[in-house]
Backbone as numpy.savetxt, mean C-alpha at the origin, in Angstrom:
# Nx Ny Nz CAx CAy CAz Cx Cy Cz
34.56 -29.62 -13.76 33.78 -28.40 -13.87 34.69 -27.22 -14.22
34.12 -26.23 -14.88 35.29 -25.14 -15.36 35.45 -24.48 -14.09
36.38 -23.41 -14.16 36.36 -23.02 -13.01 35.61 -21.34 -12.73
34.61 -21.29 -11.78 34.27 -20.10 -11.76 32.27 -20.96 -11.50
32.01 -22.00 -12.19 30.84 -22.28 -12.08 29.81 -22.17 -11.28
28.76 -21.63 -11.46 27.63 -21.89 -10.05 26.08 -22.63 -11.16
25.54 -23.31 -10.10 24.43 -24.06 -10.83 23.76 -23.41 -11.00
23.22 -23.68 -11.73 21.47 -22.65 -11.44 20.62 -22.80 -10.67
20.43 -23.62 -9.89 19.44 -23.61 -8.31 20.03 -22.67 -7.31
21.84 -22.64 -7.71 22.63 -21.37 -6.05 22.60 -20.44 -6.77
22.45 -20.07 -8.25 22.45 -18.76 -8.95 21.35 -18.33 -8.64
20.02 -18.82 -8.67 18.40 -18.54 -8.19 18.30 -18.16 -7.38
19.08 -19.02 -5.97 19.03 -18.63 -4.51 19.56 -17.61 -4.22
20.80 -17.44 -4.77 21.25 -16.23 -4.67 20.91 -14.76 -5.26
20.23 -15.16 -6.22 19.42 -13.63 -6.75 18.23 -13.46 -5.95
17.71 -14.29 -5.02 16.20 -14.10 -4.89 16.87 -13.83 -3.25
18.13 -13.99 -2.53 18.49 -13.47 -1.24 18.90 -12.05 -1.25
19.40 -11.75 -2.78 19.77 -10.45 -2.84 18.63 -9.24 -2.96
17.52 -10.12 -3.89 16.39 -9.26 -3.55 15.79 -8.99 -2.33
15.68 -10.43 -2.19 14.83 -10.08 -0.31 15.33 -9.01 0.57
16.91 -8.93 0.63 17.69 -7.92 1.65 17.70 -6.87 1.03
17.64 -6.33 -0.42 17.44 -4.72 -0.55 15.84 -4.29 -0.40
15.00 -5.69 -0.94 13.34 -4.76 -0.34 13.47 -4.59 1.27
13.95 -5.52 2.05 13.75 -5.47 3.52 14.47 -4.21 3.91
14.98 -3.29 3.20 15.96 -2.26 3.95 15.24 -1.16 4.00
13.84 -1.59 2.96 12.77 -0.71 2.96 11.99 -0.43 4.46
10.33 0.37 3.92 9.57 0.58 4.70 8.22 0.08 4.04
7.59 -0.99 5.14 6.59 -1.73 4.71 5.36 -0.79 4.25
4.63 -1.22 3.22 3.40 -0.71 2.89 2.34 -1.81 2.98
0.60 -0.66 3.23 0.04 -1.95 3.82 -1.55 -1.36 2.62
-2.18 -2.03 2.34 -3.23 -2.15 1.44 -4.42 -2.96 1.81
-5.45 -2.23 2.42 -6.52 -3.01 2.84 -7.89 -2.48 2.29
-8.77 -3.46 2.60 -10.42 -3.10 2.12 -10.93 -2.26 3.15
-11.62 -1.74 3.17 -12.88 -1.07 3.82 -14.12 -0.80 3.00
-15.26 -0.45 3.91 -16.85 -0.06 3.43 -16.47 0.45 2.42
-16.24 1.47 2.06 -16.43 2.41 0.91 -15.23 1.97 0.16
-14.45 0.90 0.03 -13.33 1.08 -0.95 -12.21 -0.32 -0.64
-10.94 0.34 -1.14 -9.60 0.74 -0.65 -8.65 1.42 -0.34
-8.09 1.21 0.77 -6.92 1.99 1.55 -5.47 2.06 1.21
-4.48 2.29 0.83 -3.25 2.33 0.37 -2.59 3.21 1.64
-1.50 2.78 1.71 -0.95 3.33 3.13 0.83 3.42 2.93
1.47 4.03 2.95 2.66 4.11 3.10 3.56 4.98 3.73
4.53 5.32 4.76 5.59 5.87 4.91 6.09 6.74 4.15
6.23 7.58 3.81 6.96 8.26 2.65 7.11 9.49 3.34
8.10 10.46 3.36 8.45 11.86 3.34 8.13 12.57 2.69
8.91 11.99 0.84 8.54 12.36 0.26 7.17 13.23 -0.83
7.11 14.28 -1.06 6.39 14.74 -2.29 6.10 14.48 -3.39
7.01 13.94 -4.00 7.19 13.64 -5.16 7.14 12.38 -5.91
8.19 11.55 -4.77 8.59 10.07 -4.93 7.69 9.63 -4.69
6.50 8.82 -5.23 5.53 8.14 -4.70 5.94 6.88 -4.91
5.59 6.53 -4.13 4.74 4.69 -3.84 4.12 4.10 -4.30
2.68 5.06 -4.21 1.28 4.92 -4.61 0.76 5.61 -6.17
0.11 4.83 -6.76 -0.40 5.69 -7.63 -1.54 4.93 -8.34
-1.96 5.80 -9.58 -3.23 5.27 -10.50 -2.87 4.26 -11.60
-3.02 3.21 -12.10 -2.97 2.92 -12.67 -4.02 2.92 -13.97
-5.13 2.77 -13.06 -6.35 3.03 -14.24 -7.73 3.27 -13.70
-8.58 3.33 -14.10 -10.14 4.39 -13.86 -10.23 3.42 -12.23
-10.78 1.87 -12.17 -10.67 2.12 -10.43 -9.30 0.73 -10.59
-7.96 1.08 -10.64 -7.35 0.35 -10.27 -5.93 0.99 -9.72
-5.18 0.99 -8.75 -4.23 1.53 -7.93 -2.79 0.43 -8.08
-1.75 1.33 -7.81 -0.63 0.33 -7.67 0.40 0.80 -6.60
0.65 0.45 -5.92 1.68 0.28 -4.44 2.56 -0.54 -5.07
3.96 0.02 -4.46 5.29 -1.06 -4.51 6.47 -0.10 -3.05
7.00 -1.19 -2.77 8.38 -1.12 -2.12 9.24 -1.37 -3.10
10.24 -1.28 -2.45 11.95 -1.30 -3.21 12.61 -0.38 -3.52
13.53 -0.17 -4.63 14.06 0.69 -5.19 13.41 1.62 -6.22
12.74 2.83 -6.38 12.79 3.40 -6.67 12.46 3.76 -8.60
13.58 3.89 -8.99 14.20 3.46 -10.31 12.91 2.55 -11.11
13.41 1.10 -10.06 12.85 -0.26 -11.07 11.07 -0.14 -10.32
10.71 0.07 -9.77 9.11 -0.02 -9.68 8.20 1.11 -10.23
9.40 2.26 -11.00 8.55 3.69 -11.21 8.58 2.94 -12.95
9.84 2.64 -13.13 9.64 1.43 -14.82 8.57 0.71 -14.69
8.32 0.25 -13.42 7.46 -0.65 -13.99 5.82 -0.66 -13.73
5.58 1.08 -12.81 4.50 1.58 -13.15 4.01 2.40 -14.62
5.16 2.93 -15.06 4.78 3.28 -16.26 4.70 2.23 -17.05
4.87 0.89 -17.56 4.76 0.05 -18.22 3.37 -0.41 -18.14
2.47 -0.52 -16.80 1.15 -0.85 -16.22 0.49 0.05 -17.38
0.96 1.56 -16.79 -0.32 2.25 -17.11 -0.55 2.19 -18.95
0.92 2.25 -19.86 0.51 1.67 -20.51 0.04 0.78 -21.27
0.43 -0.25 -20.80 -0.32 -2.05 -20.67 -1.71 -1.49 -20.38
-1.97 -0.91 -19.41 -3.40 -0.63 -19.46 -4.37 0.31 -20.70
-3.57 1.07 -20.96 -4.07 2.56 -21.96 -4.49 1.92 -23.12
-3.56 0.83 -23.86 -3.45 -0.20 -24.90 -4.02 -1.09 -24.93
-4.62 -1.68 -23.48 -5.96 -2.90 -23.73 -7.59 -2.35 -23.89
-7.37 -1.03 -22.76 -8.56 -0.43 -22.97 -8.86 0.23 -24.23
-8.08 0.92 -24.89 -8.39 1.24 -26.57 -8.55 0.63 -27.45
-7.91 -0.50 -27.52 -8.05 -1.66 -28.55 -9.50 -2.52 -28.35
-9.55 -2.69 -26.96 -10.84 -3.97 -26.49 -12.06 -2.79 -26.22
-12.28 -2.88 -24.62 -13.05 -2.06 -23.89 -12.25 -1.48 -22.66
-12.57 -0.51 -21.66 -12.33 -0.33 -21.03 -13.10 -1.23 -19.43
-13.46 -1.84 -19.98 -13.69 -2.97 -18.50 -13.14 -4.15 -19.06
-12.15 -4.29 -20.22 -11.59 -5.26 -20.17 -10.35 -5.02 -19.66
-10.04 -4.33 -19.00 -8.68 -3.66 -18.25 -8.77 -3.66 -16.93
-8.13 -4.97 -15.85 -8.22 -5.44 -15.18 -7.19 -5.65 -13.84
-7.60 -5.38 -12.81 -6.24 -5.96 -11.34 -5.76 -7.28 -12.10
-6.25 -8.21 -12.17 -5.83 -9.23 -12.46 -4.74 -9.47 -14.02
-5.57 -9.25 -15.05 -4.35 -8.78 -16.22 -3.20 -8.03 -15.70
-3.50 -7.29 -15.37 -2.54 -5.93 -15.08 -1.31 -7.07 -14.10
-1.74 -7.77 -12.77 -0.60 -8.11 -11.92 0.22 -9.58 -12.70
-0.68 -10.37 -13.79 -0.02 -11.20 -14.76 1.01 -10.71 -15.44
0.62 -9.14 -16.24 1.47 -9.01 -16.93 2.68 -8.56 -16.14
2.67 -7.86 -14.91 3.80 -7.46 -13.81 4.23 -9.05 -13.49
3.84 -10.21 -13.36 4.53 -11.19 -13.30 5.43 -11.93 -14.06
4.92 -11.56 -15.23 5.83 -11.99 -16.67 6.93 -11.56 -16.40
6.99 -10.20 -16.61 8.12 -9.44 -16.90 8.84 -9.81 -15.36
8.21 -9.20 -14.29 9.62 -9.76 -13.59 9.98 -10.85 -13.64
9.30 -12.10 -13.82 9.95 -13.43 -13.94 10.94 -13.40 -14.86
10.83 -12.95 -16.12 11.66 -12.83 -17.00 12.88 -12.03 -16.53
12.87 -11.29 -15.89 13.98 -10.49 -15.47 14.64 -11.39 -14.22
14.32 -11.92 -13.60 14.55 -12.40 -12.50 15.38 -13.72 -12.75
14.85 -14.94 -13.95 15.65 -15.51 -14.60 16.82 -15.41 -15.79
16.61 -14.32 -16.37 17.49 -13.75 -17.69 18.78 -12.65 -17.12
18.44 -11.51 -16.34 19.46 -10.74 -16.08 20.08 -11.44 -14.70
21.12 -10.50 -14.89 22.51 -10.93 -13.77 21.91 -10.26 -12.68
21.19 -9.54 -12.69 20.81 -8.65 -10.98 19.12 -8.65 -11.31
18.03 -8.90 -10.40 16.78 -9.12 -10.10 16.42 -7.65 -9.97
15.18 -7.19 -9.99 14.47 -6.23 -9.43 14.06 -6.51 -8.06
14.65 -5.72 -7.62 14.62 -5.15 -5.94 13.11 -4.26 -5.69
11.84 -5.67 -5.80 10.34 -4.82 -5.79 9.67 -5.65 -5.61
8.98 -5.38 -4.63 7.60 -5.96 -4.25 6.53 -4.74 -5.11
5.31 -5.57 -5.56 4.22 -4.44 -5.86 2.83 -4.71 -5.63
1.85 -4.24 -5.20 0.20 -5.09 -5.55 -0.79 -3.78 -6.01
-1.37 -4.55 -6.82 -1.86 -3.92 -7.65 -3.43 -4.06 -7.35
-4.27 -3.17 -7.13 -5.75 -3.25 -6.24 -6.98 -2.64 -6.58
-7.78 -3.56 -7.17 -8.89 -2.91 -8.02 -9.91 -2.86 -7.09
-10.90 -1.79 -7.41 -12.07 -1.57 -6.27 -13.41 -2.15 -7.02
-14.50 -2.58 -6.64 -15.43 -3.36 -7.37 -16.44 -2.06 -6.89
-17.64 -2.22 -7.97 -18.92 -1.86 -7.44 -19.66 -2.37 -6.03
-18.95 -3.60 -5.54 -19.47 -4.12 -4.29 -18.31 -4.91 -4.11
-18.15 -4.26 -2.36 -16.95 -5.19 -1.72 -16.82 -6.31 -1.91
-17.57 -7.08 -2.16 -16.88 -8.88 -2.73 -16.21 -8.80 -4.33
-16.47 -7.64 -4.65 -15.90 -7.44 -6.05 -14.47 -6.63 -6.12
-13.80 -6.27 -4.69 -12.40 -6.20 -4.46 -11.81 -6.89 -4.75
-10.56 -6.67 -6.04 -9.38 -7.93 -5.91 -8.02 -6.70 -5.43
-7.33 -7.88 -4.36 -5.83 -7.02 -4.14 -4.85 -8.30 -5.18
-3.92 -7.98 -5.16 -2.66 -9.06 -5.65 -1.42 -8.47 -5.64
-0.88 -9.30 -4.65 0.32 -9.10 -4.37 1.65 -9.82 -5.30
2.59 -9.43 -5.83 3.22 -9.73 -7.03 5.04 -9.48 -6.46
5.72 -10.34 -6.53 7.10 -10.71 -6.11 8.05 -10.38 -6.68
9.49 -10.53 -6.34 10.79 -9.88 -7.25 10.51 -11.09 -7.94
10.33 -12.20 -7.56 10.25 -13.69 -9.02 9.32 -14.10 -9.92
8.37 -12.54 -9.70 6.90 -13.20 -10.93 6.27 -13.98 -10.09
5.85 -14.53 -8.58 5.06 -14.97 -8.12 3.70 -14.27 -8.00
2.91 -14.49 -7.84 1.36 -13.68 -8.18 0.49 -14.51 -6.98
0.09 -13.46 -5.72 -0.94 -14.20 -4.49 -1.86 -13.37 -4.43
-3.07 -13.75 -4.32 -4.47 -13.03 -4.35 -4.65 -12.83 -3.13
-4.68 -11.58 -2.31 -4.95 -11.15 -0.85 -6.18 -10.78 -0.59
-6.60 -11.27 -0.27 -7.94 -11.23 0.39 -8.28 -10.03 1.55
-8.16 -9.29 1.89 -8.74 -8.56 2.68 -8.03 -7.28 2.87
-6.55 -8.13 3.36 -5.29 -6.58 3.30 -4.01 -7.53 3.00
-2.94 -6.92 2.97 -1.72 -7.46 2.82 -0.60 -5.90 3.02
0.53 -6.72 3.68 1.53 -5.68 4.03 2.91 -6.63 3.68
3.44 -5.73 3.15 4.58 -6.29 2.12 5.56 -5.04 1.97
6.94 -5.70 1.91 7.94 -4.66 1.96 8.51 -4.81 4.00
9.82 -4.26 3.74 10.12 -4.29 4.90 10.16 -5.11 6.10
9.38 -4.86 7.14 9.08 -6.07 8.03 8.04 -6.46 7.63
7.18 -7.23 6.76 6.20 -7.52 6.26 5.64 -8.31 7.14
6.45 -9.32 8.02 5.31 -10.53 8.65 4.69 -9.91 9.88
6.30 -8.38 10.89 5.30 -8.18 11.89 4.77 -7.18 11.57
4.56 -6.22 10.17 3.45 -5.61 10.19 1.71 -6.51 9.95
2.47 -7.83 9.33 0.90 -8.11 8.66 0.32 -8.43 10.42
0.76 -9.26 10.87 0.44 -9.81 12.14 0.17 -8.77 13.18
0.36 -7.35 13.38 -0.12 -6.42 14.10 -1.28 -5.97 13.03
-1.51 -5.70 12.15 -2.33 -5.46 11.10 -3.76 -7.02 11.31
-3.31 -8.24 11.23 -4.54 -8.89 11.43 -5.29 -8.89 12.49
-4.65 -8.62 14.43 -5.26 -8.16 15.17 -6.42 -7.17 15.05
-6.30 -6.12 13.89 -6.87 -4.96 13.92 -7.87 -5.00 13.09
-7.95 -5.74 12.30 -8.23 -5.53 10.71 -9.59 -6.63 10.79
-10.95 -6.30 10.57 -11.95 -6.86 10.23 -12.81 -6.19 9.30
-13.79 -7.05 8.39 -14.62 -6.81 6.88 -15.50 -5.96 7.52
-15.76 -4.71 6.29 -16.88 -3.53 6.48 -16.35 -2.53 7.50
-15.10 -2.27 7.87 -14.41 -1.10 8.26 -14.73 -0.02 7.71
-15.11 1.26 8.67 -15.13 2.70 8.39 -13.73 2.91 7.50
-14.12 4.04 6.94 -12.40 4.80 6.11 -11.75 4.81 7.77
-12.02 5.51 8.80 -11.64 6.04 10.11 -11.21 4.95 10.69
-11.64 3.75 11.09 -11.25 2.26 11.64 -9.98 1.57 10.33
-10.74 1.60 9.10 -9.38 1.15 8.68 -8.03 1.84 8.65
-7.80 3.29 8.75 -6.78 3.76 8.79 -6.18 4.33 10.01
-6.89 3.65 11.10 -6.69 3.44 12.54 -5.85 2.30 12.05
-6.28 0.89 12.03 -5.45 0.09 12.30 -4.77 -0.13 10.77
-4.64 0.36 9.78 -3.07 0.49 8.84 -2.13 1.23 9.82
-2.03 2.20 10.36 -1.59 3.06 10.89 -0.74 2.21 11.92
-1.68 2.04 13.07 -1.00 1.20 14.08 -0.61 -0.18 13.95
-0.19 -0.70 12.69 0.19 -1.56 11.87 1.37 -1.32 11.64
1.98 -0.05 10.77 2.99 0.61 10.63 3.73 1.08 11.35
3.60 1.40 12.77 3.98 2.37 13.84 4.37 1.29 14.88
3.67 -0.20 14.81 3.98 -1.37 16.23 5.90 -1.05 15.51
6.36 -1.49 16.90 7.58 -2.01 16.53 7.80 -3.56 16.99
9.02 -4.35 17.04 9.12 -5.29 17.70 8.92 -6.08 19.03
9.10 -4.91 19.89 8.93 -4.70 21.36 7.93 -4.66 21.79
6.85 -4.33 20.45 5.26 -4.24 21.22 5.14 -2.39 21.07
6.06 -1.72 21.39 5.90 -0.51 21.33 5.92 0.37 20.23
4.61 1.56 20.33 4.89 2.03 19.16 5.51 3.32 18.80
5.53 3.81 17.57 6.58 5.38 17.04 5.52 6.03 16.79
5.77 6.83 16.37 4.75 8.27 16.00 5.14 8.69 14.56
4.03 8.62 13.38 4.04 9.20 11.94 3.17 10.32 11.91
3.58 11.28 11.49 2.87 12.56 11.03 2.01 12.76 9.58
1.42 13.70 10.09 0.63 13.73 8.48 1.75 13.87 7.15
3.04 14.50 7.43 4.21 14.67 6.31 4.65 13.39 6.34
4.89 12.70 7.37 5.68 11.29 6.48 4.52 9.93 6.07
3.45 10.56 5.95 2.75 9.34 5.59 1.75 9.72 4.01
1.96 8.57 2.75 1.37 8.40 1.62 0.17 7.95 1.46
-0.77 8.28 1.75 -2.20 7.32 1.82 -2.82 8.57 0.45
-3.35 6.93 -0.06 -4.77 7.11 -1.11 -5.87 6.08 -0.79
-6.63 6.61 -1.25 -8.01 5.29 -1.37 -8.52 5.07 -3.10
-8.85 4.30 -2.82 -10.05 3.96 -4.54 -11.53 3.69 -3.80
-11.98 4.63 -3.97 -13.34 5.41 -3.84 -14.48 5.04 -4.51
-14.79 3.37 -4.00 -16.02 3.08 -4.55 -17.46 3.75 -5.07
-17.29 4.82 -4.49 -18.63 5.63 -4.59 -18.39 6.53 -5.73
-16.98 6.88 -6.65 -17.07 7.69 -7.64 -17.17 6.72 -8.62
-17.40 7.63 -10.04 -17.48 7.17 -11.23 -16.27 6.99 -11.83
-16.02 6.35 -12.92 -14.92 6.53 -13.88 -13.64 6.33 -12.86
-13.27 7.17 -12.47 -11.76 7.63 -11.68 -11.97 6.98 -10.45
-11.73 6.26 -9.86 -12.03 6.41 -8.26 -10.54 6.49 -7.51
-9.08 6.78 -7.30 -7.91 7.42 -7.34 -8.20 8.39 -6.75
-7.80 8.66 -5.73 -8.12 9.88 -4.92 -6.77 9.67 -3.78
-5.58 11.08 -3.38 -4.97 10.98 -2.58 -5.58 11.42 -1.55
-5.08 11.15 -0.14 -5.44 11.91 0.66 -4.53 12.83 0.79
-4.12 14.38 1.40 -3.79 15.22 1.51 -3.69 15.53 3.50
-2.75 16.42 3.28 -2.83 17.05 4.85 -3.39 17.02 5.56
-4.22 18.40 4.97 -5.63 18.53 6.31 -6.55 17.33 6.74
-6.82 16.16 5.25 -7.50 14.85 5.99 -7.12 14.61 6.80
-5.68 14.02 6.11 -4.76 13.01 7.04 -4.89 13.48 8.91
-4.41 14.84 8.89 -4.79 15.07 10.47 -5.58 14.93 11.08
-7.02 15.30 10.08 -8.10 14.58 11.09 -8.41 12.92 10.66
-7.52 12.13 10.20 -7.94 10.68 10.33 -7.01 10.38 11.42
-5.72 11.12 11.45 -5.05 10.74 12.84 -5.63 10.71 14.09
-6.38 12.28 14.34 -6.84 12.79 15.26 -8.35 11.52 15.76
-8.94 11.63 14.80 -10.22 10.40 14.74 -9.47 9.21 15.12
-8.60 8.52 14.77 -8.18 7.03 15.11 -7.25 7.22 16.62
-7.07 8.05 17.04 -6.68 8.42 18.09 -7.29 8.20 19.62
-8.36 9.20 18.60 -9.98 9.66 20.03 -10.22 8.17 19.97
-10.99 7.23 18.88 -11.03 5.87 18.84 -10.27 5.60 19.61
-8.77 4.67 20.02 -8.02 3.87 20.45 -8.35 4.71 22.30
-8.34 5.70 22.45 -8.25 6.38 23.44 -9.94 5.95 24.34
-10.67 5.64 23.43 -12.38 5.06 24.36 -12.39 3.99 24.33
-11.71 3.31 23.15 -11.55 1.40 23.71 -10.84 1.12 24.47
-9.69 2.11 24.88 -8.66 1.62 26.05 -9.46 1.24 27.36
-9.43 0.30 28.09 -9.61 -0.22 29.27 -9.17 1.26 30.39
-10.32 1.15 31.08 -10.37 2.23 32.28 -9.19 1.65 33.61
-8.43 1.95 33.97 -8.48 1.86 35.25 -8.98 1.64 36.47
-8.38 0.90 36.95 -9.01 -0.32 38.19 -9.42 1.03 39.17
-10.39 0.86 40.03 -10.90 2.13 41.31 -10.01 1.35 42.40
-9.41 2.68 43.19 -8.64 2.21 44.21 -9.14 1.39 45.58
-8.57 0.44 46.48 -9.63 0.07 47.20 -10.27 1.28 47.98
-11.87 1.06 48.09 -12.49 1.80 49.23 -13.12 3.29 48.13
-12.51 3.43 46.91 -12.62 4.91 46.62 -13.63 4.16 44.77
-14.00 5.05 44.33 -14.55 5.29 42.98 -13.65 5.23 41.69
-13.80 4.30 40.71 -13.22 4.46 39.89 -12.73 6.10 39.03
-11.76 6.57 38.95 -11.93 7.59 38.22 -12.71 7.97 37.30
-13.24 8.93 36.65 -14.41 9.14 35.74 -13.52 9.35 34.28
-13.65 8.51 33.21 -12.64 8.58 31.91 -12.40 10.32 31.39
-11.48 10.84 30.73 -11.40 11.96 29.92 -12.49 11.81 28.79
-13.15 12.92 29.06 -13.82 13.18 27.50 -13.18 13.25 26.30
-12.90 12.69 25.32 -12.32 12.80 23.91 -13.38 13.66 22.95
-13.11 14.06 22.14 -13.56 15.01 21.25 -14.45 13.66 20.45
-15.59 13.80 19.54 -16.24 12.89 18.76 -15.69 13.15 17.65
-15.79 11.92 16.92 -15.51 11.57 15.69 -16.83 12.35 15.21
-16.27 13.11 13.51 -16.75 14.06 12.90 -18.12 12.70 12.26
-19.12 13.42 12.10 -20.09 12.22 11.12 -20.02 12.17 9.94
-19.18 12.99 9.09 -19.05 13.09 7.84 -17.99 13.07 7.43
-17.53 12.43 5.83 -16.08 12.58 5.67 -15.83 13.63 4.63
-14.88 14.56 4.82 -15.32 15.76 3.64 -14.56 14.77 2.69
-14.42 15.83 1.67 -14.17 15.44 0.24 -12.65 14.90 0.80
-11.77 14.11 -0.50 -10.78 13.34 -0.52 -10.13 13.79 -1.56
-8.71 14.24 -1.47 -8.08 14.20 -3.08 -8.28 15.42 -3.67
-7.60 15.46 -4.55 -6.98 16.65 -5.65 -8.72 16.75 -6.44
-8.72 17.85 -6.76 -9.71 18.53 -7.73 -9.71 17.22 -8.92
-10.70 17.30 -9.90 -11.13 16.46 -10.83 -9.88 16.49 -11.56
-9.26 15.60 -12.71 -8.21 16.02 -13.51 -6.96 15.85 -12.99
-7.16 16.21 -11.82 -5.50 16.44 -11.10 -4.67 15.08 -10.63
-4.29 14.11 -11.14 -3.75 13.01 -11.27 -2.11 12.80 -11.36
-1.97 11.38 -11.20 -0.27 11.43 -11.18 0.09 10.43 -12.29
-0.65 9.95 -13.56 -0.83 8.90 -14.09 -0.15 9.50 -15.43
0.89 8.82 -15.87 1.73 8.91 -17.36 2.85 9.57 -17.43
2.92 10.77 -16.73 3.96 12.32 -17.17 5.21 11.75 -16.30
5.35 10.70 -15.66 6.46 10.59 -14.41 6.31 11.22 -13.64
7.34 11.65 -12.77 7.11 12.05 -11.77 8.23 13.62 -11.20
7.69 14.13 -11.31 8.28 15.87 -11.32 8.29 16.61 -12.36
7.60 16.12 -14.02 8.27 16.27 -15.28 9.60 15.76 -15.91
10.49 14.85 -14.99 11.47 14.44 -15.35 12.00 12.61 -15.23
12.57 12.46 -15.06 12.67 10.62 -14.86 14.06 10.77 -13.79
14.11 12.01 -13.16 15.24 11.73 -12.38 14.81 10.13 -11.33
15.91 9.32 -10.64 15.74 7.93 -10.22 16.47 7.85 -9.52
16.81 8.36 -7.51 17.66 8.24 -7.10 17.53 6.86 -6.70
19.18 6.41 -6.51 18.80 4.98 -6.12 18.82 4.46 -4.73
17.80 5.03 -4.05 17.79 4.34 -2.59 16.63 3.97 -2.96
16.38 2.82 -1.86 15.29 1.79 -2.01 14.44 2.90 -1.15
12.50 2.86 -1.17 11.65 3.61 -0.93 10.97 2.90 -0.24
């Protein structure tokens, strides 16, 4: 053998260990169904740097990793998308096309270059009727898995999904599902959880009930009251306290009610994050997101 050789089964293994450990250094993102839609959920500080975004009239795209290589390879979507819908129709522009063609290319990258893309992504179309949700979750190797309900990927992916399936059942309020994304994100290992604020957290939905666009972020002032709502929730399902012997159970705290209406969601009509990049510029720092 010359000297220096590696096969190609430990060259594979070894690109696909190097990916795994720079997405895992991330912060998991979690993507689930509810009544009216889908939920997109992420960690972020950031303003600018998104996660989340539009890909097309109702289709969304989430990724972990680095930064750099998943913002390439949202702009490549949207125009993979811009280019099927002008040429064909615009309902021939699809979750499913869309996470094939994200499989190609990373496969191709994943076998051809010397260093892999450091990215998980899923890509999540909203139907006119909840059985007409597709999610798909899409790998640093071009693998392609159809998720059914939610999926959390990136980071600690298995114990977010697994605190996430406790929580997570079909025909969820917006308010119940982003109760338990939330406390999905926040379990730690120990069982115990952290605290996210309305600033470090990225949530959008795709808004079955609009036309054309359904891409909608959520913003601040929601976000506080979906905190505040999934809160009061967890706080009336909690189990009361045992009554001491001989004496009356204590009488529970009143919690404030959940509002009956959800106001509006998202930026004014127009106001989108789809094509221009992101700040007007392509700056790409390279820490993983």
């Amino acid at each position: 053998m010359p000297f220096g050789y590696v096969s190609p089964a430990q060259a594979m293994r070894d690109k696909a260990e190097f990916a795994r450990q720079g997405i895992a250094r991330g912060r998991s993102c979690v993507t689930l169904e509810y009544e009216g839609g889908i939920l997109m959920m992420a960690p972020n500080t950031s303003s600018a740097l998104h996660k989340i975004s539009e890909i097309y009239d109702r289709i969304g795209f989430a990724a972990v990793g680095r930064y750099p290589e998943f913002e390439t390879l949202r702009k490549a979507g949207i125009t993979y998308a811009d280019v099927a819908g002008y040429q064909f129709d615009r309902r021939d522009v699809t979750a499913r096309g869309i996470a094939i063609y994200y499989a190609q290319n990373l496969g191709t990258i994943f076998t051809e270059s010397l260093k892999p893309f450091e990215v998980e992504i899923v890509v999540a179309e909203v139907g006119t009727r909840p059985e007409a949700d597709q999610i798909y979750r899409i790998t640093f190797d071009g693998s392609v898995n159809d998720e059914p309900g939610f999926v959390a990927f990136g980071g600690q992916a298995d114990q977010v999904s697994a605190a996430l399936k406790e929580r997570y059942s079909p025909g969820m309020s917006l308010t119940e599902a982003f109760g338990a994304a939330l406390a999905a994100l926040t379990t730690t290992g120990n069982g115990e959880r952290t605290e996210l604020s309305a600033t470090q957290l990225e949530v959008a939905i795709l808004d079955r009930a609009r036309e054309h666009r359904t891409f909608r972020r959520l913003r601040a002032a929601r976000l506080e009251e979906l905190i505040a709502e999934s809160r009061s929730a967890d706080a009336k399902s909690a189990p009361e306290p045992e009554a001491p012997a001989g004496g009356s159970a204590p009488s529970a705290g009143g919690s404030a009610p959940s509002s009956g209406s959800e106001p509006a969601t998202g930026p004014e009509r127009g106001n989108t994050d789809r094509g221009g990049g992101v700040g007007g510029g392509d700056t790409t720092p390279p820490n993983p997101l």
